Every structure is written in C-alpha cells, then in structure tokens.
Amino acid sequence: MRKAAIMARVSSDEQAQGYSLDSQMEQLKKFCEQRNIEIVYEFLEDHSAKTFERPAFQKFLQRAKSNRGFVDCLLFISWDRFSRNTTDAYVMIRTLKGLGIEAQASSQPIDFSIPESKFLLAYYLTFPEVDNDRRSIKIKDGIRAAWKAGRWTSTAPKGYLNSRDEYKKPLLIPNPKLAPAVLKMFELASTGMPQYRIRYEIKEMGLKYSRNGIAIALRNPIYMGKIFIPPDESNPVALMVDAVHEAIVEPELFYKVQDVINRKNNRRITPKNTKIRPEFPLRGLLICNKCGGLMTASASTGKMKKKFFYYHCNSCYQQRFPAHIVNDELDKIKKLLSFKNHPSTVYKLFLNSFLSDTNKQSQFEINKAEKELEIVSKRLENLQLLFVDGSISADEYSKLKLKFNSEMEELKSVAYGSRNTSRELSEGIRESINLFANFGKTLESMELEDRYQIWSSIFPEKMKFDGKNCRTHKINEAVALLISIDGGSRGNEKRDKLKKLSLSLQVDPQGFEPWSK
C-alpha cells in the first residue's frame, strides 16, 4: 500500500473559485480511498504559490528529509496548487524525487515513466505562471489607469483616510485629526527648520514619522492634490496628474519646501562663492561693535599702488580694522583649538556624553516597533484564518491584508531607521573630531568655502573684534564639549586666552554641520 502526504492550498483570491481547503481535502481523501492509498500526513496552506518558502510546506519538507520513507508520494488537486513558478516547480519535483517522493496531481495525473508526458507536465506548470504574469499586468495597468484618473488606490498616506465617492470609486479624504499636523509640518519645513525638530513638533499633534518617513512625506506631491506616476517598461515617461482628492497643502507652499530642501542638499555642490578671498577669511563672520550690523571687507590701493585690506562696517561707517590684525587673532584662535589629548582618546568620552539619550531613544523606538510588528503579524495570521473559515468576504480580506502589510512595512522602516541613527551619528562625530587632530594643517588644506563653513559652524553667533581681541557669545556644541573634556589638561596661558575670548560653553542647537568633510 502506498503512503501519501496530501496538501491543500488557497490564496486570497481563490477562495471564491471553488478552491476552498475543505473542498480540496475532501476530494483528495476520496481519491486516496478509491485507490487504496494510506494518508499518513496532511497539511493546509494559505500562502502564494510563487515560492516554496511556505511554512507548512517547509515543515513537510524537513519531515521528509529527517524521516525518509515515511511517504512515497505527495498529492494535491492540481499543479497550480503545487506551484505557480515553473523553474521552482521543476527543482522541487527533482528534490522530492531524490527523497523517494513522487509529486502528483489527482485531477492532472502525470505518468513519469512515459517521456512524452513531460510535454503535458510543462503545460500544467507553465500555464499557472503565465496566468499569474497576465493577472499582474492587468493589476498594474488598472492601478496606473486609476492614477491617471487622479485616484489613489493604495493605503492612504498619513493625513488622509481611505474612502469612496458616490460612484463607489476610491477617494482620499483629509483626516480631521492629522491633516492640520501635515500642514504644520510643511509650514515649519518652509522656514528651514531641521527635520529632526519638525518631527518632535508634529509628534505633539499626534503625527508620528520615522527618521526617513518625514523626508519622504515632504517630497510627496499627493499632499498638494497631485499624483506622481513613475515610469515603467510600457510607459517610459513619468507623469504628474491632478488628483480628485482635496489638497492639504497649497502648491505654493509645497514648492517652497522643495526649494528649501534642494538648497540644503545642494549646499556643497553649488558654484564657488567668488566673494570669499584668502585675504578675508572672516568676511561674513564679524559683527560691528557699534551698530551690530554685519561687517564686510575690501581692498584699497595706496599711493605706491600697493593694496591694503580692511574689514569695515557699511552700516554705521564707524569701524574699520586692518585685515592682517584681525586675521592674526584668527590664527591665535586656531592654536587655542588644539588638544593635549588626541581626539581619538577624547572620542569615547564625547560619544558617551553626546549619544546617551539618542541611544536610549533609538532602542526604545526599536523595541516598540518590534512589539507592534509582532502584534500586526499576529493580526494578519488571524485574518487569514477568518478568511479561510469564511467569516469575512474576499473584498474585506483584501482591504485588511493591504492595511496590515502597509503597517508592517512602516514598522520595519522605523526599526531600520532607528538602528542606523546611532551608527550614523557616531560616524559623523568621529569625522568631526578627527578634524581637530591637527586643526591648523587640516584647515589650511581645505578650500576657502569649506574653511568658511568650518568657522561659521564653530561660531554660529558670529564674532566681534574690539581692536585687540576677537570675542564671541557662543560656540558650537561639539567644540564646546571637546574643550570641556580636554580643559583639565590645558596650560594656564591657554585657559586665560580662552577666557579672554569669552567662549561660552552653551549648547548650540544647530549642530556641527561639516561632519562629512
């Protein structure tokens, strides 16, 4: 007597086509009874047949490998229940044959002893894959057609809700709770506020984004009532169409945000500023002591046609200093920004201080995302059981499955972004600290524009020159923390000069911009 394992499988859109698990099992058991085949193993599946990475099938395969001979055939209703991928199907048939198991369909039997039967097997295996491909093309074409008609067919982006119009067609409607937060997000972004700060502002309004999610949302034209249609093989040109849903953000505001983002992204690839000259390294960084205006710089030609360089105020015309005197003070500051301890030894202390809260927050977000991911995954499993039992319709199943899959992808993105946060910050800080390993020489090797960026980041509130000394109210957080850590090793002379500079060790929220240098 032959010993068989029987398999029944359905996918989300096949329940209504007579492929229910109970029906398949009933037919297979009747088939075995009529042919005196003993059923020693049976399993059910509700996964797609595009791959054999199906939990129930893999469990059977492991059982077959560890206990050879417990069955000699695997039975199923038809070959499309076995697989919808021709290449994978042939490989699995050979694998099962190597284990002494013959794969066979009760309604589409194949006599493997007859060579010509392989033609029939090829047809049985190829047709489901062709059907899948054709169905996929139809779905994609249907989605693109809906997009071109201005209708969003997927899960609503944050700030919107999925709904239907009077013709039962998909329609996005603004979420009364989150739409104001989306508008606030764009308004803050238009001012140039850093995205990490925007995240905290809108979080108070109930709108939560991952680190990458907010950057993607600010680029999404759906919020201004447009739908972007990407190119594909059949349509090589991308399109932007008017949507039928209500816009949350006015087009003027949306494009203003894009300009702000583009200026930030292109900051380091913009043409060189011709106003920056080696004679005036502090142009744009000096404030007039008299009127508080920004000082500029220029050259004047003497009687002997020799050029003299000056920093001066064009607002009150009351201050004018020879450039070489001011630049000498800058050189002194450069020497003060040196450390007895090599930055690589200071790095661990700095990193622990700077990243402590960030690491805790990142780990909290990871743990929270993983717990929520587990909950959503369980909901998806329960949904599949409800569908198999017939408790919900195919339409309800499709909608909820799409919703749960979307939530899972977003949670995975949150966990991935949080894991990378500490590593990216650590790498950025390491690069910034290495800048100070030999600050003077490193600075001299840079382009003028990069040098200016360094000084402007170190002194975010500019500097003042009183005729003898340069002073500032605040320095960058990274530099301030390095100075405080290394402060105990400084000589009295350097400490006195630092006091003369009136360097404040307050935290500068702007951050140290040139990490990537």
Short mmCIF file of C-alpha atoms in Angstrom, two decimals:
data_model
loop_
_atom_site.label_atom_id
_atom_site.label_comp_id
_atom_site.label_asym_id
_atom_site.label_seq_id
_atom_site.Cartn_x
_atom_site.Cartn_y
_atom_site.Cartn_z
CA MET A 1 0.00 0.00 0.00
CA ARG A 2 1.31 3.42 -0.94
CA LYS A 3 1.72 6.02 1.76
CA ALA A 4 0.86 9.60 0.83
CA ALA A 5 1.00 13.11 2.14
CA ILE A 6 -1.86 15.29 0.93
CA MET A 7 -1.65 19.06 0.52
CA ALA A 8 -4.38 21.69 0.12
CA ARG A 9 -3.59 25.33 -0.65
CA VAL A 10 -5.53 28.52 -1.32
CA SER A 11 -4.50 32.11 -1.88
CA SER A 12 -6.53 35.23 -1.07
CA ASP A 13 -8.31 35.48 -4.44
CA GLU A 14 -9.03 31.77 -4.99
CA GLN A 15 -11.42 31.02 -2.12
CA ALA A 16 -14.42 32.04 -4.22
CA GLN A 17 -13.33 29.89 -7.22
CA GLY A 18 -14.02 26.50 -5.66
CA TYR A 19 -10.52 26.09 -4.21
CA SER A 20 -11.50 26.07 -0.54
CA LEU A 21 -9.29 23.98 1.73
CA ASP A 22 -12.16 21.76 2.92
CA SER A 23 -13.20 21.03 -0.65
CA GLN A 24 -9.67 20.12 -1.70
CA MET A 25 -9.16 17.86 1.31
CA GLU A 26 -12.45 16.08 0.67
CA GLN A 27 -11.52 15.36 -2.95
CA LEU A 28 -8.02 14.17 -2.04
CA LYS A 29 -9.28 11.82 0.68
CA LYS A 30 -11.85 10.34 -1.71
CA PHE A 31 -9.11 9.92 -4.35
CA CYS A 32 -6.89 8.01 -1.87
CA GLU A 33 -9.79 5.88 -0.64
CA GLN A 34 -10.67 4.77 -4.19
CA ARG A 35 -7.04 3.78 -4.92
CA ASN A 36 -6.27 2.19 -1.55
CA ILE A 37 -3.65 4.85 -0.65
CA GLU A 38 -2.92 5.37 3.03
CA ILE A 39 -2.81 9.01 4.14
CA VAL A 40 -0.10 9.41 6.77
CA TYR A 41 0.42 13.20 6.61
CA GLU A 42 -1.75 16.12 5.60
CA PHE A 43 -1.27 19.87 5.70
CA LEU A 44 -3.06 23.08 4.73
CA GLU A 45 -1.62 26.29 3.25
CA ASP A 46 -2.90 29.79 2.61
CA HIS A 47 0.26 31.24 1.06
CA SER A 48 1.04 32.26 -2.51
CA ALA A 49 2.47 29.53 -4.75
CA LYS A 50 5.00 31.92 -6.30
CA THR A 51 7.59 30.41 -3.97
CA PHE A 52 8.10 27.27 -1.85
CA GLU A 53 9.08 29.38 1.17
CA ARG A 54 5.71 28.44 2.69
CA PRO A 55 5.75 27.47 6.39
CA ALA A 56 3.58 24.36 6.10
CA PHE A 57 5.39 23.09 3.00
CA GLN A 58 8.82 23.70 4.57
CA LYS A 59 7.71 21.79 7.67
CA PHE A 60 6.69 18.83 5.46
CA LEU A 61 9.99 19.01 3.57
CA GLN A 62 12.01 18.94 6.80
CA ARG A 63 9.98 15.93 7.97
CA ALA A 64 10.68 14.16 4.66
CA LYS A 65 14.43 14.83 4.90
CA SER A 66 14.74 13.68 8.50
CA ASN A 67 12.47 10.63 8.10
CA ARG A 68 12.99 9.20 4.64
CA GLY A 69 10.40 6.72 3.52
CA PHE A 70 7.55 7.91 5.72
CA VAL A 71 5.67 8.77 2.48
CA ASP A 72 6.29 7.87 -1.15
CA CYS A 73 4.01 10.44 -2.79
CA LEU A 74 2.76 13.99 -2.31
CA LEU A 75 -0.79 14.52 -3.58
CA PHE A 76 -2.61 17.75 -4.44
CA ILE A 77 -5.64 18.65 -6.56
CA SER A 78 -3.89 20.35 -9.49
CA TRP A 79 -0.40 21.52 -10.41
CA ASP A 80 -1.26 25.17 -9.76
CA ARG A 81 -1.86 24.14 -6.11
CA PHE A 82 1.74 22.84 -6.07
CA SER A 83 3.45 25.86 -7.65
CA ARG A 84 2.97 28.88 -9.90
CA ASN A 85 6.65 29.21 -10.72
CA THR A 86 7.83 26.86 -13.48
CA THR A 87 11.54 26.87 -12.61
CA ASP A 88 10.98 26.35 -8.88
CA ALA A 89 8.45 23.58 -9.58
CA TYR A 90 10.93 21.54 -11.63
CA VAL A 91 13.61 21.96 -8.95
CA MET A 92 11.20 20.86 -6.19
CA ILE A 93 9.99 17.83 -8.22
CA ARG A 94 13.63 16.73 -8.56
CA THR A 95 14.26 17.39 -4.82
CA LEU A 96 11.26 15.28 -3.81
CA LYS A 97 12.28 12.54 -6.22
CA GLY A 98 15.69 12.44 -4.53
CA LEU A 99 13.85 11.81 -1.25
CA GLY A 100 11.84 8.96 -2.81
CA ILE A 101 8.65 11.06 -3.08
CA GLU A 102 6.62 11.45 -6.26
CA ALA A 103 4.71 14.72 -6.69
CA GLN A 104 1.33 14.06 -8.30
CA ALA A 105 -1.92 15.97 -9.02
CA SER A 106 -5.15 13.98 -8.59
CA SER A 107 -7.01 15.82 -11.37
CA GLN A 108 -3.99 16.20 -13.67
CA PRO A 109 -2.04 12.94 -13.31
CA ILE A 110 1.36 12.55 -14.99
CA ASP A 111 2.94 9.20 -15.86
CA PHE A 112 6.60 9.97 -15.30
CA SER A 113 7.61 6.64 -16.88
CA ILE A 114 6.50 7.95 -20.30
CA PRO A 115 8.98 10.59 -21.67
CA GLU A 116 6.33 12.31 -23.77
CA SER A 117 4.30 13.08 -20.64
CA LYS A 118 6.86 15.78 -19.84
CA PHE A 119 5.21 17.92 -22.53
CA LEU A 120 1.94 17.73 -20.61
CA LEU A 121 3.73 18.49 -17.33
CA ALA A 122 5.35 21.55 -18.92
CA TYR A 123 1.89 22.80 -19.91
CA TYR A 124 0.45 22.20 -16.43
CA LEU A 125 3.34 24.04 -14.78
CA THR A 126 3.66 26.89 -17.27
CA PHE A 127 0.01 27.85 -17.51
CA PRO A 128 -0.34 29.00 -13.82
CA GLU A 129 2.80 31.13 -14.12
CA VAL A 130 1.53 32.72 -17.34
CA ASP A 131 -1.82 33.29 -15.66
CA ASN A 132 -0.06 34.97 -12.72
CA ASP A 133 2.00 37.19 -15.01
CA ARG A 134 -1.05 38.19 -17.04
CA ARG A 135 -3.01 38.94 -13.86
CA SER A 136 -0.11 41.02 -12.53
CA ILE A 137 -0.03 43.06 -15.75
CA LYS A 138 -3.77 43.67 -15.53
CA ILE A 139 -3.48 44.80 -11.92
CA LYS A 140 -0.60 47.16 -12.73
CA ASP A 141 -2.47 48.56 -15.72
CA GLY A 142 -5.56 49.02 -13.56
CA ILE A 143 -3.58 50.87 -10.90
CA ARG A 144 -1.94 53.16 -13.49
CA ALA A 145 -5.34 53.84 -15.04
CA ALA A 146 -6.69 54.82 -11.62
CA TRP A 147 -3.66 57.06 -11.04
CA LYS A 148 -4.16 58.76 -14.39
CA ALA A 149 -7.77 59.38 -13.39
CA GLY A 150 -6.44 61.10 -10.26
CA ARG A 151 -7.38 58.36 -7.82
CA TRP A 152 -5.09 56.90 -5.15
CA THR A 153 -5.69 53.13 -4.83
CA SER A 154 -3.29 52.15 -2.03
CA THR A 155 -3.32 52.74 1.72
CA ALA A 156 -3.89 56.41 2.47
CA PRO A 157 -0.74 58.38 3.38
CA LYS A 158 -0.66 59.97 6.84
CA GLY A 159 -3.03 62.91 6.96
CA TYR A 160 -5.62 61.19 4.74
CA LEU A 161 -8.25 58.45 5.12
CA ASN A 162 -9.34 55.88 2.51
CA SER A 163 -12.92 56.40 1.44
CA ARG A 164 -15.30 56.02 -1.56
CA ASP A 165 -17.23 58.58 -3.57
CA GLU A 166 -20.85 58.32 -4.65
CA TYR A 167 -19.79 56.03 -7.54
CA LYS A 168 -18.02 53.67 -5.09
CA LYS A 169 -14.64 54.63 -6.50
CA PRO A 170 -11.60 55.11 -4.22
CA LEU A 171 -11.18 58.60 -2.80
CA LEU A 172 -8.85 60.11 -0.24
CA ILE A 173 -10.35 62.47 2.36
CA PRO A 174 -8.36 64.62 4.82
CA ASN A 175 -8.04 63.10 8.27
CA PRO A 176 -9.57 65.74 10.61
CA LYS A 177 -7.07 64.83 13.36
CA LEU A 178 -3.83 64.60 11.37
CA ALA A 179 -4.34 66.90 8.36
CA PRO A 180 -3.58 70.06 10.44
CA ALA A 181 -0.34 68.41 11.61
CA VAL A 182 0.66 67.70 8.00
CA LEU A 183 0.07 71.34 7.10
CA LYS A 184 2.12 72.40 10.14
CA MET A 185 4.92 70.08 9.01
CA PHE A 186 5.15 71.80 5.62
CA GLU A 187 4.94 75.25 7.17
CA LEU A 188 7.85 74.50 9.53
CA ALA A 189 9.88 72.92 6.71
CA SER A 190 9.42 76.05 4.58
CA THR A 191 11.24 78.06 7.27
CA GLY A 192 14.30 75.83 7.01
CA MET A 193 13.76 74.15 10.39
CA PRO A 194 15.74 70.87 10.63
CA GLN A 195 13.63 67.79 10.08
CA TYR A 196 14.52 66.23 13.43
CA ARG A 197 12.98 69.25 15.15
CA ILE A 198 9.90 69.13 12.91
CA ARG A 199 9.41 65.50 13.95
CA TYR A 200 9.20 66.49 17.61
CA GLU A 201 6.86 69.43 16.88
CA ILE A 202 4.30 67.39 14.93
CA LYS A 203 4.60 64.44 17.30
CA GLU A 204 2.88 66.61 19.89
CA MET A 205 -0.02 66.90 17.42
CA GLY A 206 -0.30 63.13 17.05
CA LEU A 207 1.58 62.78 13.74
CA LYS A 208 4.48 60.34 14.00
CA TYR A 209 7.10 59.70 11.34
CA SER A 210 10.25 57.63 11.21
CA ARG A 211 13.55 59.37 10.53
CA ASN A 212 13.28 58.66 6.81
CA GLY A 213 9.49 58.90 6.70
CA ILE A 214 9.31 62.65 7.17
CA ALA A 215 11.82 63.25 4.36
CA ILE A 216 9.70 61.10 2.03
CA ALA A 217 6.46 62.81 3.11
CA LEU A 218 7.82 66.30 2.42
CA ARG A 219 8.55 65.20 -1.16
CA ASN A 220 5.14 63.61 -1.75
CA PRO A 221 3.01 65.72 -4.15
CA ILE A 222 -0.13 63.91 -3.05
CA TYR A 223 -0.45 66.49 -0.27
CA MET A 224 -0.91 69.29 -2.80
CA GLY A 225 -3.52 67.35 -4.77
CA LYS A 226 -1.20 65.75 -7.33
CA ILE A 227 -0.28 62.13 -8.05
CA PHE A 228 3.16 61.22 -9.36
CA ILE A 229 3.13 58.29 -11.79
CA PRO A 230 6.60 56.73 -12.13
CA PRO A 231 7.83 55.39 -15.47
CA ASP A 232 7.79 51.68 -16.29
CA GLU A 233 8.65 49.45 -19.25
CA SER A 234 5.45 50.30 -21.11
CA ASN A 235 5.41 53.98 -20.09
CA PRO A 236 8.98 55.36 -20.11
CA VAL A 237 7.89 58.92 -19.22
CA ALA A 238 6.89 59.88 -15.68
CA LEU A 239 3.67 61.86 -15.24
CA MET A 240 2.21 64.26 -12.69
CA VAL A 241 -1.59 64.40 -12.77
CA ASP A 242 -4.24 66.34 -10.87
CA ALA A 243 -5.88 64.23 -8.19
CA VAL A 244 -9.59 64.20 -7.37
CA HIS A 245 -8.99 64.38 -3.61
CA GLU A 246 -8.76 67.58 -1.57
CA ALA A 247 -5.27 69.02 -1.11
CA ILE A 248 -3.94 69.60 2.42
CA VAL A 249 -1.09 71.87 1.27
CA GLU A 250 -1.25 74.70 -1.26
CA PRO A 251 1.06 74.21 -4.29
CA GLU A 252 2.97 77.43 -3.46
CA LEU A 253 3.86 76.09 -0.01
CA PHE A 254 4.75 72.65 -1.35
CA TYR A 255 7.16 74.04 -3.96
CA LYS A 256 8.65 76.44 -1.42
CA VAL A 257 9.51 73.42 0.76
CA GLN A 258 11.10 71.69 -2.24
CA ASP A 259 13.28 74.76 -2.82
CA VAL A 260 14.41 74.75 0.83
CA ILE A 261 15.23 71.02 0.70
CA ASN A 262 17.08 71.37 -2.61
CA ARG A 263 19.15 74.28 -1.32
CA LYS A 264 20.22 72.19 1.67
CA ASN A 265 21.03 69.17 -0.47
CA ASN A 266 22.99 71.22 -3.00
CA ARG A 267 24.86 73.30 -0.42
CA ARG A 268 28.17 71.58 -1.07
CA ILE A 269 27.87 71.37 -4.86
CA THR A 270 26.91 74.98 -5.52
CA PRO A 271 29.34 77.13 -7.54
CA LYS A 272 32.15 78.66 -5.54
CA ASN A 273 31.43 81.97 -3.88
CA THR A 274 33.65 84.48 -5.65
CA LYS A 275 33.35 86.90 -2.70
CA ILE A 276 35.36 84.57 -0.45
CA ARG A 277 39.02 85.59 -0.69
CA PRO A 278 42.07 84.35 1.25
CA GLU A 279 42.71 87.92 2.50
CA PHE A 280 39.28 87.96 4.21
CA PRO A 281 38.69 84.59 5.94
CA LEU A 282 36.33 86.31 8.42
CA ARG A 283 34.14 88.17 5.94
CA GLY A 284 30.55 87.39 6.91
CA LEU A 285 31.55 86.32 10.43
CA LEU A 286 32.35 89.69 12.03
CA ILE A 287 29.74 91.89 13.72
CA CYS A 288 30.18 95.62 14.17
CA ASN A 289 30.67 96.66 17.82
CA LYS A 290 28.84 99.95 17.24
CA CYS A 291 25.66 99.07 15.34
CA GLY A 292 25.56 95.26 15.45
CA GLY A 293 25.50 95.04 11.67
CA LEU A 294 27.49 92.51 9.65
CA MET A 295 30.89 93.81 8.61
CA THR A 296 32.23 93.41 5.11
CA ALA A 297 35.75 93.66 3.68
CA SER A 298 37.51 95.29 0.75
CA ALA A 299 40.91 96.34 -0.57
CA SER A 300 42.18 99.89 -1.15
CA THR A 301 45.15 100.94 -3.24
CA GLY A 302 47.79 103.24 -1.75
CA LYS A 303 49.92 105.90 -3.46
CA MET A 304 52.56 103.34 -4.37
CA LYS A 305 49.84 101.18 -5.92
CA LYS A 306 50.11 98.75 -3.02
CA LYS A 307 46.90 97.10 -1.86
CA PHE A 308 45.74 97.34 1.75
CA PHE A 309 42.97 95.10 3.07
CA TYR A 310 40.35 96.13 5.65
CA TYR A 311 37.29 94.83 7.44
CA HIS A 312 34.73 97.63 7.77
CA CYS A 313 31.08 98.33 8.53
CA ASN A 314 28.99 99.77 5.70
CA SER A 315 26.02 100.40 8.00
CA CYS A 316 27.38 102.91 10.51
CA TYR A 317 30.80 103.53 8.90
CA GLN A 318 32.31 103.81 12.40
CA GLN A 319 34.52 100.71 12.43
CA ARG A 320 37.42 99.80 10.18
CA PHE A 321 40.24 97.37 11.01
CA PRO A 322 43.30 96.27 9.01
CA ALA A 323 42.64 92.73 7.82
CA HIS A 324 46.06 91.39 8.84
CA ILE A 325 45.48 92.35 12.51
CA VAL A 326 42.11 90.62 12.64
CA ASN A 327 43.45 87.59 10.75
CA ASP A 328 46.31 87.31 13.27
CA GLU A 329 43.72 86.95 16.01
CA LEU A 330 42.08 84.18 13.99
CA ASP A 331 45.42 82.37 13.85
CA LYS A 332 45.65 82.59 17.64
CA ILE A 333 42.19 81.12 17.99
CA LYS A 334 43.25 78.32 15.65
CA LYS A 335 46.11 77.45 18.02
CA LEU A 336 43.76 77.50 21.02
CA LEU A 337 41.64 74.85 19.32
CA SER A 338 44.31 72.21 19.82
CA PHE A 339 44.22 69.45 22.38
CA LYS A 340 46.71 67.78 24.65
CA ASN A 341 44.71 64.56 24.41
CA HIS A 342 44.44 63.26 20.84
CA PRO A 343 40.79 63.43 19.76
CA SER A 344 40.74 59.65 19.32
CA THR A 345 41.22 59.28 23.11
CA VAL A 346 38.67 62.02 23.85
CA TYR A 347 36.23 60.40 21.44
CA LYS A 348 34.84 57.74 23.79
CA LEU A 349 34.06 60.29 26.49
CA PHE A 350 32.49 62.62 23.95
CA LEU A 351 30.45 59.89 22.28
CA ASN A 352 29.07 58.56 25.56
CA SER A 353 28.01 62.06 26.59
CA PHE A 354 26.53 63.05 23.23
CA LEU A 355 24.78 59.82 22.25
CA SER A 356 23.48 58.58 25.60
CA ASP A 357 19.95 59.95 25.18
CA THR A 358 19.91 59.21 21.45
CA ASN A 359 20.81 55.55 22.02
CA LYS A 360 18.12 55.17 24.66
CA GLN A 361 15.52 56.77 22.41
CA SER A 362 16.61 54.66 19.41
CA GLN A 363 16.45 51.42 21.41
CA PHE A 364 13.04 52.41 22.78
CA GLU A 365 11.75 53.02 19.23
CA ILE A 366 13.23 49.70 18.02
CA ASN A 367 11.65 47.70 20.87
CA LYS A 368 8.31 49.45 20.41
CA ALA A 369 8.35 48.87 16.62
CA GLU A 370 9.24 45.18 17.06
CA LYS A 371 6.44 44.64 19.57
CA GLU A 372 3.92 46.37 17.30
CA LEU A 373 5.28 44.35 14.34
CA GLU A 374 4.60 41.14 16.25
CA ILE A 375 1.05 42.28 17.03
CA VAL A 376 0.29 43.21 13.40
CA SER A 377 1.79 39.93 12.18
CA LYS A 378 -0.50 38.02 14.55
CA ARG A 379 -3.47 40.03 13.31
CA LEU A 380 -2.58 39.09 9.74
CA GLU A 381 -2.47 35.40 10.70
CA ASN A 382 -5.86 35.66 12.41
CA LEU A 383 -7.23 37.47 9.36
CA GLN A 384 -6.14 34.58 7.15
CA LEU A 385 -7.89 32.07 9.44
CA LEU A 386 -11.09 34.16 9.38
CA PHE A 387 -10.95 34.24 5.59
CA VAL A 388 -10.32 30.50 5.31
CA ASP A 389 -13.26 29.83 7.66
CA GLY A 390 -15.49 32.07 5.54
CA SER A 391 -16.10 34.57 8.33
CA ILE A 392 -15.15 37.52 6.11
CA SER A 393 -15.55 38.20 2.39
CA ALA A 394 -12.74 38.26 -0.16
CA ASP A 395 -13.14 42.05 -0.52
CA GLU A 396 -12.82 42.62 3.25
CA TYR A 397 -9.85 40.26 3.38
CA SER A 398 -8.04 42.13 0.57
CA LYS A 399 -8.58 45.53 2.21
CA LEU A 400 -7.44 44.42 5.66
CA LYS A 401 -4.48 42.47 4.29
CA LEU A 402 -3.33 45.55 2.38
CA LYS A 403 -3.71 47.64 5.55
CA PHE A 404 -1.75 45.20 7.74
CA ASN A 405 1.03 44.77 5.16
CA SER A 406 1.38 48.54 4.89
CA GLU A 407 1.62 48.83 8.70
CA MET A 408 4.27 46.10 8.80
CA GLU A 409 6.41 47.83 6.17
CA GLU A 410 6.20 51.12 8.05
CA LEU A 411 7.16 49.46 11.35
CA LYS A 412 10.12 47.74 9.66
CA SER A 413 11.20 51.14 8.33
CA VAL A 414 11.01 52.64 11.84
CA ALA A 415 13.12 49.84 13.31
CA TYR A 416 15.67 50.06 10.48
CA GLY A 417 15.94 53.86 10.71
CA SER A 418 16.37 53.76 14.50
CA ARG A 419 19.14 51.16 14.27
CA ASN A 420 21.05 53.38 11.86
CA THR A 421 20.63 56.59 13.89
CA SER A 422 23.33 55.89 16.49
CA ARG A 423 25.75 54.49 13.92
CA GLU A 424 25.36 57.49 11.60
CA LEU A 425 25.74 59.97 14.44
CA SER A 426 28.78 58.08 15.73
CA GLU A 427 30.44 58.17 12.32
CA GLY A 428 29.64 61.86 11.88
CA ILE A 429 31.05 62.75 15.29
CA ARG A 430 34.19 60.72 14.64
CA GLU A 431 34.81 62.62 11.39
CA SER A 432 34.22 65.95 13.15
CA ILE A 433 36.61 65.11 15.98
CA ASN A 434 39.30 63.90 13.59
CA LEU A 435 39.19 67.39 12.11
CA PHE A 436 40.78 68.63 15.36
CA ALA A 437 43.59 66.07 15.38
CA ASN A 438 45.69 68.68 13.58
CA PHE A 439 43.26 71.53 13.25
CA GLY A 440 45.60 74.13 11.75
CA LYS A 441 47.02 71.96 8.98
CA THR A 442 43.64 70.40 8.21
CA LEU A 443 42.09 73.84 7.87
CA GLU A 444 44.84 75.11 5.57
CA SER A 445 44.39 72.13 3.25
CA MET A 446 40.70 72.94 2.71
CA GLU A 447 39.09 75.03 0.02
CA LEU A 448 38.16 78.59 1.05
CA GLU A 449 34.43 77.77 1.01
CA ASP A 450 34.97 74.75 3.27
CA ARG A 451 37.12 76.78 5.64
CA TYR A 452 34.36 79.37 5.88
CA GLN A 453 31.81 76.63 6.67
CA ILE A 454 34.05 75.35 9.48
CA TRP A 455 34.45 78.79 11.11
CA SER A 456 30.77 79.66 10.72
CA SER A 457 29.82 76.34 12.36
CA ILE A 458 32.25 76.85 15.25
CA PHE A 459 30.97 80.40 15.85
CA PRO A 460 27.24 80.29 15.00
CA GLU A 461 26.59 83.70 16.59
CA LYS A 462 29.44 85.40 14.70
CA MET A 463 32.39 87.23 16.30
CA LYS A 464 33.28 90.76 17.39
CA PHE A 465 36.69 92.45 17.20
CA ASP A 466 37.35 95.28 19.65
CA GLY A 467 40.64 96.36 18.10
CA LYS A 468 42.72 93.87 20.10
CA ASN A 469 40.79 90.66 20.65
CA CYS A 470 38.10 88.61 18.98
CA ARG A 471 35.11 87.68 21.15
CA THR A 472 32.02 85.53 20.72
CA HIS A 473 28.96 84.64 22.82
CA LYS A 474 28.56 81.00 21.87
CA ILE A 475 30.49 78.22 20.17
CA ASN A 476 29.32 75.00 18.60
CA GLU A 477 28.18 72.20 20.92
CA ALA A 478 30.72 69.68 19.61
CA VAL A 479 33.64 72.08 20.05
CA ALA A 480 32.38 73.22 23.44
CA LEU A 481 32.17 69.65 24.71
CA LEU A 482 35.64 68.81 23.41
CA ILE A 483 37.08 71.88 25.14
CA SER A 484 35.36 70.98 28.41
CA ILE A 485 36.61 67.37 28.28
CA ASP A 486 40.16 68.42 27.39
CA GLY A 487 40.08 71.52 29.64
CA GLY A 488 41.84 69.91 32.58
CA SER A 489 44.97 69.35 30.51
CA ARG A 490 45.30 72.89 29.23
CA GLY A 491 48.05 75.19 30.43
CA ASN A 492 47.25 78.35 32.37
CA GLU A 493 48.15 80.52 29.38
CA LYS A 494 45.67 78.80 27.09
CA ARG A 495 42.95 78.90 29.72
CA ASP A 496 43.45 82.61 30.17
CA LYS A 497 43.23 83.24 26.43
CA LEU A 498 40.06 81.18 26.20
CA LYS A 499 38.55 83.31 28.96
CA LYS A 500 39.60 86.38 27.03
CA LEU A 501 37.66 85.09 24.05
CA SER A 502 34.61 84.86 26.33
CA LEU A 503 33.82 81.50 24.82
CA SER A 504 30.52 80.26 26.22
CA LEU A 505 30.01 76.52 26.56
CA GLN A 506 26.27 76.74 25.98
CA VAL A 507 24.70 74.15 23.70
CA ASP A 508 24.29 75.23 20.12
CA PRO A 509 21.20 73.53 18.68
CA GLN A 510 22.36 73.98 15.10
CA GLY A 511 24.83 71.09 15.34
CA PHE A 512 28.22 70.78 13.73
CA GLU A 513 27.47 70.95 10.03
CA PRO A 514 30.69 69.85 8.32
CA TRP A 515 30.74 66.27 9.63
CA SER A 516 31.05 64.81 6.15
CA LYS A 517 34.21 66.74 5.35
#
